[in-house]
Short mmCIF file of N, CA and C and ligand atoms in Angstrom, two decimals:
data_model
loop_
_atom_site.label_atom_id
_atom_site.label_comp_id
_atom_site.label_asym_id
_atom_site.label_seq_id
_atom_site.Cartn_x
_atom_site.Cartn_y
_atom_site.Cartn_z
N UNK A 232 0.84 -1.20 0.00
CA UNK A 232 0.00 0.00 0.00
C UNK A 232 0.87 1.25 0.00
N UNK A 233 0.63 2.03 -0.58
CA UNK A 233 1.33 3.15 -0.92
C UNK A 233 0.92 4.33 -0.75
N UNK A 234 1.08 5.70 -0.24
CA UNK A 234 -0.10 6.67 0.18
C UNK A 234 -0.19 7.75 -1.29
N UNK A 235 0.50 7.68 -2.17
CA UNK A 235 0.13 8.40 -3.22
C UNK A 235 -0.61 7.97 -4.80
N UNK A 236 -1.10 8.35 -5.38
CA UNK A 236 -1.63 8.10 -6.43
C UNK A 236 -1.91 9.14 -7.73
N UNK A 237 -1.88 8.97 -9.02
CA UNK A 237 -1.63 10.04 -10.01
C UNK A 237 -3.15 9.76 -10.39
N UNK A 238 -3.38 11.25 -10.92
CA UNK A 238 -4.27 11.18 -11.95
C UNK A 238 -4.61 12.42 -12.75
N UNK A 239 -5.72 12.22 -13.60
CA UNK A 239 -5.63 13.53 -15.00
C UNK A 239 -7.27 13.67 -14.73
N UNK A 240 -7.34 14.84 -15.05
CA UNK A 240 -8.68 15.05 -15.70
C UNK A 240 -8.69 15.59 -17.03
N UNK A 241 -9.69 14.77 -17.87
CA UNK A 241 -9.19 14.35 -19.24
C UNK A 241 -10.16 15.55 -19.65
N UNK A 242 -9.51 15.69 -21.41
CA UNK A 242 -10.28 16.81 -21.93
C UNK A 242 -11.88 16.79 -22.27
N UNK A 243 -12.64 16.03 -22.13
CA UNK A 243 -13.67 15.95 -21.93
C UNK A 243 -14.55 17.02 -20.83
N UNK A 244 -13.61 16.70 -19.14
CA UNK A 244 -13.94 17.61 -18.47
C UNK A 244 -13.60 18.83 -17.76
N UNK A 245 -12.60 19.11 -18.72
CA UNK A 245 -11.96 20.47 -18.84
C UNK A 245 -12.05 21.01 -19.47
N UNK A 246 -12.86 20.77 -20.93
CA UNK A 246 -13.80 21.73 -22.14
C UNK A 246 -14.86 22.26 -21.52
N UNK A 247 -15.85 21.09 -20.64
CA UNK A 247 -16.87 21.11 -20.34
C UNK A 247 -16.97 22.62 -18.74
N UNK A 248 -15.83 22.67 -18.19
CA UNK A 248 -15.56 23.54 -17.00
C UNK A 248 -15.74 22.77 -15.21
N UNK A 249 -15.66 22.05 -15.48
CA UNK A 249 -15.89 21.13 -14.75
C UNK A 249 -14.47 20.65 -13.38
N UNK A 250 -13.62 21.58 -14.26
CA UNK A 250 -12.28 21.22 -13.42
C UNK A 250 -12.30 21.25 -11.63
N UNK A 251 -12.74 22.45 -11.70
CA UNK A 251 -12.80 22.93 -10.27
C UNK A 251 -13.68 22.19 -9.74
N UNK A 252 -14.91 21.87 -10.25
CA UNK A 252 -15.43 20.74 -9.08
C UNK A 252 -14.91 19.60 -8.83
N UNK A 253 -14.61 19.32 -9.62
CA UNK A 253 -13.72 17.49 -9.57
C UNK A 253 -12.44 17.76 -8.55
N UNK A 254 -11.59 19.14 -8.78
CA UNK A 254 -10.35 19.25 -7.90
C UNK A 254 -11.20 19.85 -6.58
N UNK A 255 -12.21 19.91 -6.58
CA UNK A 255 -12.96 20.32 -4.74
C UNK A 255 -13.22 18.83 -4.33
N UNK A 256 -13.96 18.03 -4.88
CA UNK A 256 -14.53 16.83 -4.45
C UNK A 256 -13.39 15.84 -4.81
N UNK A 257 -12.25 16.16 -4.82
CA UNK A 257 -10.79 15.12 -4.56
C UNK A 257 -10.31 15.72 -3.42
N UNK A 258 -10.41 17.43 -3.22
CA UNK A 258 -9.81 17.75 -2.06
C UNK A 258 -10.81 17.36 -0.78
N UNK A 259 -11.59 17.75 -0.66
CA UNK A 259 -12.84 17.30 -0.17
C UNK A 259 -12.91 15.82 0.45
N UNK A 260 -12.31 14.74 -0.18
CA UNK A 260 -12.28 13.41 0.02
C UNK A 260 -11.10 12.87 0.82
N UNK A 261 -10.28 14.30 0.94
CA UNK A 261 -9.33 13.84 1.70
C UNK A 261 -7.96 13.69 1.08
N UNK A 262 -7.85 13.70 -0.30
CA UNK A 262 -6.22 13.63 -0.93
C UNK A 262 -6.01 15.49 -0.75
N UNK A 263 -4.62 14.98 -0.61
CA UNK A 263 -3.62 16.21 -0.61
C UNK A 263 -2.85 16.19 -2.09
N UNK A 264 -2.83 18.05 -2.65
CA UNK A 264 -2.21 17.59 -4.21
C UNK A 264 -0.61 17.77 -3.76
N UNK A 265 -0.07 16.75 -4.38
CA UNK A 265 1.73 17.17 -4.44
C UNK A 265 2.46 17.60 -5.24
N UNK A 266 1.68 17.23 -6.86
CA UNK A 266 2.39 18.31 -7.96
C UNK A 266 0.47 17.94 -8.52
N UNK A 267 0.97 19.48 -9.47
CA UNK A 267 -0.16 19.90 -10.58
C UNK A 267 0.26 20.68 -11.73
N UNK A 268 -0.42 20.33 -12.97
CA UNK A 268 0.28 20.70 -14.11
C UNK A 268 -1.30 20.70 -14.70
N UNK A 269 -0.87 21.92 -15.56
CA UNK A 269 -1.84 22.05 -16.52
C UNK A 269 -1.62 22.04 -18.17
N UNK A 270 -2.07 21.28 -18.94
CA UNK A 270 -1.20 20.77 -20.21
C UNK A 270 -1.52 19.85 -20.68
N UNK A 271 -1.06 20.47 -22.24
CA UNK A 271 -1.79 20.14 -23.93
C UNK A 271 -0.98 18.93 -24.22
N UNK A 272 -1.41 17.78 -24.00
CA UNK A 272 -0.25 16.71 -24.69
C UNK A 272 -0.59 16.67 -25.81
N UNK A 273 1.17 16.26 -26.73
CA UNK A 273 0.59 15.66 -28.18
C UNK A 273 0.34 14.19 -28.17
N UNK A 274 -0.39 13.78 -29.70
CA UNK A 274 -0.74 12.59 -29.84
C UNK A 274 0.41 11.78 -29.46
N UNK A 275 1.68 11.89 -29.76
CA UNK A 275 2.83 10.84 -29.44
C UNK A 275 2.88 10.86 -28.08
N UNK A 276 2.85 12.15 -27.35
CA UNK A 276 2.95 12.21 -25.43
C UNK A 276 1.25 10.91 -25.08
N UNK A 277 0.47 11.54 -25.63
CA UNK A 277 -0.70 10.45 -24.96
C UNK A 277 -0.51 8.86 -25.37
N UNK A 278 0.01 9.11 -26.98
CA UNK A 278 0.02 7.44 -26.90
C UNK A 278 1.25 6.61 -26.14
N UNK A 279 2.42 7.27 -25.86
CA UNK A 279 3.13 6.93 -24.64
C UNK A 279 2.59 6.54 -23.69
N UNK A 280 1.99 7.65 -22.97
CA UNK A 280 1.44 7.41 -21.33
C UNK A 280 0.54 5.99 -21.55
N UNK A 281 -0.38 5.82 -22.59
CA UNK A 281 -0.93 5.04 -22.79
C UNK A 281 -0.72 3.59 -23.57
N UNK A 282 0.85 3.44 -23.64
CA UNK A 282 1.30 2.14 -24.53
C UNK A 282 0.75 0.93 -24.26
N UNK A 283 0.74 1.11 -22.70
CA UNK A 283 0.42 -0.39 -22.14
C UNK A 283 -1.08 -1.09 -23.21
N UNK A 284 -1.78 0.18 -23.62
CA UNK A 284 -3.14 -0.44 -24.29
C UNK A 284 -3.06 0.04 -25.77
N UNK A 285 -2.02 -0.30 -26.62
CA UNK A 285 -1.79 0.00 -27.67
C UNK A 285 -2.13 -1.52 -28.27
N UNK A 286 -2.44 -2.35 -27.84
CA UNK A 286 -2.89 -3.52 -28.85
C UNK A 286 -4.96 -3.18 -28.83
N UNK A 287 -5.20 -2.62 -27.67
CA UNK A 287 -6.29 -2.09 -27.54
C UNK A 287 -7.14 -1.71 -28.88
N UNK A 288 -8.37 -2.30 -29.27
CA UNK A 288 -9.14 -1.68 -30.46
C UNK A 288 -9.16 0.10 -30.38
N UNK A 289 -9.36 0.15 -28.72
CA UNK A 289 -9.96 1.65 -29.00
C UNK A 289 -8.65 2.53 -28.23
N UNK A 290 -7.38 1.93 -28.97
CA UNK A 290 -6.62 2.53 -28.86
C UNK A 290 -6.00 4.19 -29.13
N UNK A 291 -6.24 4.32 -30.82
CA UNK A 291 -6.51 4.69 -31.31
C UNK A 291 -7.27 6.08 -31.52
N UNK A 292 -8.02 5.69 -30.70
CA UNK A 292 -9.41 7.08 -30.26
C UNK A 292 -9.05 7.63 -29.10
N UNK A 293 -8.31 6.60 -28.27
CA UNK A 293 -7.96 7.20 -26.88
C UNK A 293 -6.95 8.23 -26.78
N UNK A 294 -6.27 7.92 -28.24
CA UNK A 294 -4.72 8.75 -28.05
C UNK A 294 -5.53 10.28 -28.35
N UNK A 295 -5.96 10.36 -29.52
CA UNK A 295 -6.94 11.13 -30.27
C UNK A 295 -7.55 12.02 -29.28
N UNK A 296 -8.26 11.25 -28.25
CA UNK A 296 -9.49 12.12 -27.54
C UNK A 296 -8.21 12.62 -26.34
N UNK A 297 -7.27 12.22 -25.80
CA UNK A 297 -6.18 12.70 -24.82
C UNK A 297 -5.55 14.03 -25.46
N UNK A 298 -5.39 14.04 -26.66
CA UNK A 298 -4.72 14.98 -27.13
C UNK A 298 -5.42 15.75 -27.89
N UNK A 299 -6.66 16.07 -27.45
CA UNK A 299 -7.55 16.96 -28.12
C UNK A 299 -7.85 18.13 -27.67
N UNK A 300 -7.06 18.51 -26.20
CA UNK A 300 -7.63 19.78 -25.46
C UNK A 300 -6.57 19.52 -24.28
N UNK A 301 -6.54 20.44 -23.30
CA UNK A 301 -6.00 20.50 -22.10
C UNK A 301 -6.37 19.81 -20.98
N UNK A 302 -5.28 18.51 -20.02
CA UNK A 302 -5.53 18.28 -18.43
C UNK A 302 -5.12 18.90 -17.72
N UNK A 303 -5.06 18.14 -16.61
CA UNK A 303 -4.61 18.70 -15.78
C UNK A 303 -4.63 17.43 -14.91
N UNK A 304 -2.97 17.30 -14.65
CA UNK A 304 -2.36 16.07 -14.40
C UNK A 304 -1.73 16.21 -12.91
N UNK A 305 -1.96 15.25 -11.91
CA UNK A 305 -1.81 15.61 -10.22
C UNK A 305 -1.35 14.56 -9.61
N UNK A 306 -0.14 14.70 -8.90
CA UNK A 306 -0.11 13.72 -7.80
C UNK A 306 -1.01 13.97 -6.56
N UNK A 307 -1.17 12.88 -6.49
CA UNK A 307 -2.37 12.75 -4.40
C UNK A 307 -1.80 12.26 -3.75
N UNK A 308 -1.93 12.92 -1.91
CA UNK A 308 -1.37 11.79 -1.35
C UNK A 308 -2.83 11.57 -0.39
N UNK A 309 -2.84 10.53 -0.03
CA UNK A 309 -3.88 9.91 1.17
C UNK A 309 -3.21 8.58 1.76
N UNK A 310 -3.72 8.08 2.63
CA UNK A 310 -3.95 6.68 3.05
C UNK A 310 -4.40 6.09 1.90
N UNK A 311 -3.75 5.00 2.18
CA UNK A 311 -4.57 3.71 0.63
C UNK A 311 -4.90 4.65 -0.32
N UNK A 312 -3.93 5.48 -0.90
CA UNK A 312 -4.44 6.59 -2.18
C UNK A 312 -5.10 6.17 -3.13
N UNK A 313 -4.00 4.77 -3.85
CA UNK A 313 -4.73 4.18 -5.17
C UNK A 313 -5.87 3.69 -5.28
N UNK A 314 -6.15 2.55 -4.33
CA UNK A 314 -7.43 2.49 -3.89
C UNK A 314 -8.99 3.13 -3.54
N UNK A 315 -8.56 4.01 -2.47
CA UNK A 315 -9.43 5.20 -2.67
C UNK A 315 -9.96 5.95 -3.32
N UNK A 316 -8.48 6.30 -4.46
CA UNK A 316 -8.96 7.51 -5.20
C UNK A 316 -9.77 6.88 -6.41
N UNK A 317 -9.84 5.00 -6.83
CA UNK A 317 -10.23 4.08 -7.52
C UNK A 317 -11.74 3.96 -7.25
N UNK A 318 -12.20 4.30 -6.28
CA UNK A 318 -13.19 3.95 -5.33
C UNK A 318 -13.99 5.50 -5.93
N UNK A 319 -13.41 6.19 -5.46
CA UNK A 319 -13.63 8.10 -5.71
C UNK A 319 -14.19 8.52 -6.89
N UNK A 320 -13.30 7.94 -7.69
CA UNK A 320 -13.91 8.21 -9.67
C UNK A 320 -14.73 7.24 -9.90
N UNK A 321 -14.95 5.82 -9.13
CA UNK A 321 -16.07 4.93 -10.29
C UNK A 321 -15.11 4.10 -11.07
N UNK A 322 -16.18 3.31 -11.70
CA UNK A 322 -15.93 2.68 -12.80
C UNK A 322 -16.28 3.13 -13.80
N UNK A 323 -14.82 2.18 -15.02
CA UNK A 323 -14.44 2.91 -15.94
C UNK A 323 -15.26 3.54 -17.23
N UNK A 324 -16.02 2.62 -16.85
CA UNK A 324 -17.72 2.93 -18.01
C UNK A 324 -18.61 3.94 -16.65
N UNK A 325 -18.75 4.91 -16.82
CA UNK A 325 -19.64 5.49 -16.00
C UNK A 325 -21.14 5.11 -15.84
N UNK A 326 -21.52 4.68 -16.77
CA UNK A 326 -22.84 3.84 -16.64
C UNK A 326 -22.75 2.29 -15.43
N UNK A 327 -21.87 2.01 -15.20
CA UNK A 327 -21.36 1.08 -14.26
C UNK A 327 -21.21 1.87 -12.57
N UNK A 328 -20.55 2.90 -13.11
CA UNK A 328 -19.96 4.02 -11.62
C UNK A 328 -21.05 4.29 -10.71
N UNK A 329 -20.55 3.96 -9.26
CA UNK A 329 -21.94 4.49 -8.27
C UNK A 329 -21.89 5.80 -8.33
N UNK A 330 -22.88 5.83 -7.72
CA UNK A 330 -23.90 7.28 -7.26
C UNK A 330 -22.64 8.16 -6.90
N UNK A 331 -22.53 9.48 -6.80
CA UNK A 331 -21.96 9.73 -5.80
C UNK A 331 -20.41 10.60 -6.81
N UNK A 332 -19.95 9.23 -7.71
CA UNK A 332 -18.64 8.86 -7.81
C UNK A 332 -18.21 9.89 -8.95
N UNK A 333 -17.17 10.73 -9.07
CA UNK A 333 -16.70 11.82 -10.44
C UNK A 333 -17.30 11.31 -11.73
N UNK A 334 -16.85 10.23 -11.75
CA UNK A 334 -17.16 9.55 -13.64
C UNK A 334 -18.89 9.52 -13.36
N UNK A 335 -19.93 9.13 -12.47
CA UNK A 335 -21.12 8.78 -12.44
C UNK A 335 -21.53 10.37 -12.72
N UNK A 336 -20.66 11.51 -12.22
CA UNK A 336 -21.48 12.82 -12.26
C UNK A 336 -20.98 13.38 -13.53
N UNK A 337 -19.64 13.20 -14.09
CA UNK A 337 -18.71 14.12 -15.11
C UNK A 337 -18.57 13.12 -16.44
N UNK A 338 -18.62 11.97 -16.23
CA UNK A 338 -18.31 11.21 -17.97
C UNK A 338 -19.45 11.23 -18.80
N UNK A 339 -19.44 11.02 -19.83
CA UNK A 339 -20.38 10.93 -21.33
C UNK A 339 -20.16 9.44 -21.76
N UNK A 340 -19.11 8.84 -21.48
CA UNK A 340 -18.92 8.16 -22.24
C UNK A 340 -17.88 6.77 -21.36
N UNK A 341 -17.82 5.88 -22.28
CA UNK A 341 -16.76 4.86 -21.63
C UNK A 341 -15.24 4.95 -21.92
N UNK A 342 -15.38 6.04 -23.05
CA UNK A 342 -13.53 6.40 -23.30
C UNK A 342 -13.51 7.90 -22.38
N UNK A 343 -14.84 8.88 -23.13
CA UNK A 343 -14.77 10.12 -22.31
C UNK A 343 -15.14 10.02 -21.15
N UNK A 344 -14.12 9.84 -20.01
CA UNK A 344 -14.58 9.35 -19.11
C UNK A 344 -14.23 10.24 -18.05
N UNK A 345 -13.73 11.88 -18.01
CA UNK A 345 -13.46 12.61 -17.16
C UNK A 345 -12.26 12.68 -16.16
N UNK A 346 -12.11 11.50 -15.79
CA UNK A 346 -10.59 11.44 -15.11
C UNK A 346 -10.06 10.06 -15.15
N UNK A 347 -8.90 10.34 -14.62
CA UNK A 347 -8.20 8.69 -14.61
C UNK A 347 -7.29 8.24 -13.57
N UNK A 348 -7.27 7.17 -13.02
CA UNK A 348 -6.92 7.41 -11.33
C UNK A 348 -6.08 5.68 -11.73
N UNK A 349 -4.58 5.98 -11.42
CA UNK A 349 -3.40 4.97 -11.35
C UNK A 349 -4.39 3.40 -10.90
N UNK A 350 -4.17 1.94 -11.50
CA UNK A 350 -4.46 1.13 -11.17
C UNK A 350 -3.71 0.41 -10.32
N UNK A 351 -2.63 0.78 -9.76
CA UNK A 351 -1.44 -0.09 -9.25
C UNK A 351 -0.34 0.87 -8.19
N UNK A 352 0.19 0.81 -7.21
CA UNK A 352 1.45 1.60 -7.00
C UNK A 352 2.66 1.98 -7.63
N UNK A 353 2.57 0.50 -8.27
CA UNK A 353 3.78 0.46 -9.33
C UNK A 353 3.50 1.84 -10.46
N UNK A 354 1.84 1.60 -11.31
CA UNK A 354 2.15 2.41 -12.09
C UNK A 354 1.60 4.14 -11.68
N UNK A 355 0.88 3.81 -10.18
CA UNK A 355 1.44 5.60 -10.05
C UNK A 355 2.68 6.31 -10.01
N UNK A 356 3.18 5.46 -9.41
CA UNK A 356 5.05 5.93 -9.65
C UNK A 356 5.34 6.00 -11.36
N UNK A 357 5.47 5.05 -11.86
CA UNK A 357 5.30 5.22 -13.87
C UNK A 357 4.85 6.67 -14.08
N UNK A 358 3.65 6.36 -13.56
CA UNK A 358 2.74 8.10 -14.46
C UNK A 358 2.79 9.00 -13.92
N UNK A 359 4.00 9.01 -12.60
CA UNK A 359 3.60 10.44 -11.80
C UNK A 359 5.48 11.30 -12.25
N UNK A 360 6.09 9.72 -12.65
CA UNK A 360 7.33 10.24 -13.20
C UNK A 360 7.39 10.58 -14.58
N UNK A 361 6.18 10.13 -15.20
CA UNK A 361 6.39 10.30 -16.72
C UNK A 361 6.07 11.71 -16.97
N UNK A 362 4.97 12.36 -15.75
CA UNK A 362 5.16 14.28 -15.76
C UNK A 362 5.45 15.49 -15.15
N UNK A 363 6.11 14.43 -13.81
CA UNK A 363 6.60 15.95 -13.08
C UNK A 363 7.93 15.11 -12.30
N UNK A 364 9.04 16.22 -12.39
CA UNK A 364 10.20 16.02 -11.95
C UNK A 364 9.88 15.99 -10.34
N UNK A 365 11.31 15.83 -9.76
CA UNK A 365 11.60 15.80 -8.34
C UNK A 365 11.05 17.66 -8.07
N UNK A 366 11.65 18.35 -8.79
CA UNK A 366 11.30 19.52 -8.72
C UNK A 366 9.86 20.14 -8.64
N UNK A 367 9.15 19.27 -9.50
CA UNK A 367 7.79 19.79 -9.18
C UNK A 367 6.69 19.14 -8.32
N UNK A 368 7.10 18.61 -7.42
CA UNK A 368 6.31 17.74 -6.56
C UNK A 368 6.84 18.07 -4.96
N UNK A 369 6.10 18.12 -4.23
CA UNK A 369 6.09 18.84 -2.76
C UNK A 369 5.46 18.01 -1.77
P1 LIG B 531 -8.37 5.24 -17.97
O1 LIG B 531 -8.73 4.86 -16.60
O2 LIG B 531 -7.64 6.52 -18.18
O3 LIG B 531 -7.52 4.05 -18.64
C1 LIG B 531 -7.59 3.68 -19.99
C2 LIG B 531 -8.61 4.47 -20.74
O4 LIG B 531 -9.00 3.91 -21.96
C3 LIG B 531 -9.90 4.56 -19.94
O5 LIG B 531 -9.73 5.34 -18.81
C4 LIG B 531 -10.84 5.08 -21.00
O6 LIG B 531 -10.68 6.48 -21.22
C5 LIG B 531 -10.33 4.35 -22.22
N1 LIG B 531 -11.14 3.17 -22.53
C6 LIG B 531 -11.25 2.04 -21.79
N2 LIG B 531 -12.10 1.18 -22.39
C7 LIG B 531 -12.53 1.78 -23.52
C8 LIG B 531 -13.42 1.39 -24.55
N3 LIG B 531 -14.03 0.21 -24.54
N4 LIG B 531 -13.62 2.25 -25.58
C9 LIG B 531 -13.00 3.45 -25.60
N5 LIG B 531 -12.12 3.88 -24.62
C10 LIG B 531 -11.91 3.05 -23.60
#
C-alpha cells in the first residue's frame, strides 16, 4: 500500500468547465495535491502514457481524444491513495460508476470518461514520473 496516487482530468472535463469541481470533491475526500500541471499533450505524449493499451481496439481514439484539449495532471497523497482515489472516480464505463462517484457525475462516455486514477502503485510511480520532476512535486 502506498499513500500516493496520479491522476488527469481528461479533456472531456476540462472543455466542459468542470475542473474545479472534480479538484474540490478530490480535495474534499481527503487527498492532498503534491504536484499539478496544466497541459496540452501531443498525440505521441498520450500514446506513450498510454502504450500499455496500444494492442487495444480503442486505442486509437484514446490517443486522439487525450490529445484533443487541455488536463490537468496531479499527484495525491492519502492513506490507501490508489485504492481510494479508484473507489472516488467509479468505474471505468460510467454507466457502471456508483452514485456519488466523479465519472457517475462528469463522464459521457466509456472512453470520455473525465478522469483517470493509477491502477497499481507500481504504475502511479510510472505516471507520476512520466510528468513531473523531483522539482515539481512537494
Ligand atoms: P483510464 O482509466 O484513463 O484508462 C484507460 C482508458 O482507456 C480509460 O480510462 C478510457 O478512457 C479508455 N477506454 C477504456 N475502455 C474503452 C473502450 N471500450 N472504448 C474506448 N475507450 C476506452
Amino acid at each position: 500500500m502506498s499513500n500516493r496516487t496520479f491522476t488527469m482530468i481528461k479533456p472531456d472535463a476540462t472543455s466542459k468547465g468542470y475542473t474545479g469541481a472534480i479538484l474540490d470533491q478530490i480535495i474534499q475526500s481527503g487527498f492532498k495535491v503534491k504536484a499539478m500541471k496544466w497541459i496540452h499533450l501531443t498525440p505521441s505524449q498520450a500514446g506513450q502514457f498510454y502504450e500499455v493499451h496500444k494492442e487495444r481496439p480503442f486505442y486509437g481514439e484514446l490517443v486522439e481524444f487525450m490529445s484533443s484539449g487541455p488536463i490537468v495532471a496531479a499527484i495525491l497523497e492519502k492513506d490507501n491513495a490508489v485504492a481510494d482515489f479508484r473507489t472516488l472516480i467509479g468505474a471505468t464505463n460510467f454507466k457502471d460508476a456508483a452514485e456519488g462517484t466523479i465519472r457517475k457525475k462528469y463522464a459521457s462516455s466509456i472512453g470520455e470518461n473525465a478522469v483517470h486514477g493509477s491502477d497499481s502503485d507500481e504504475n502511479a510511480a510510472i505516471e507520476s514520473n512520466f510528468f513531473f520532476s523531483n522539482f515539481e512535486r512537494f
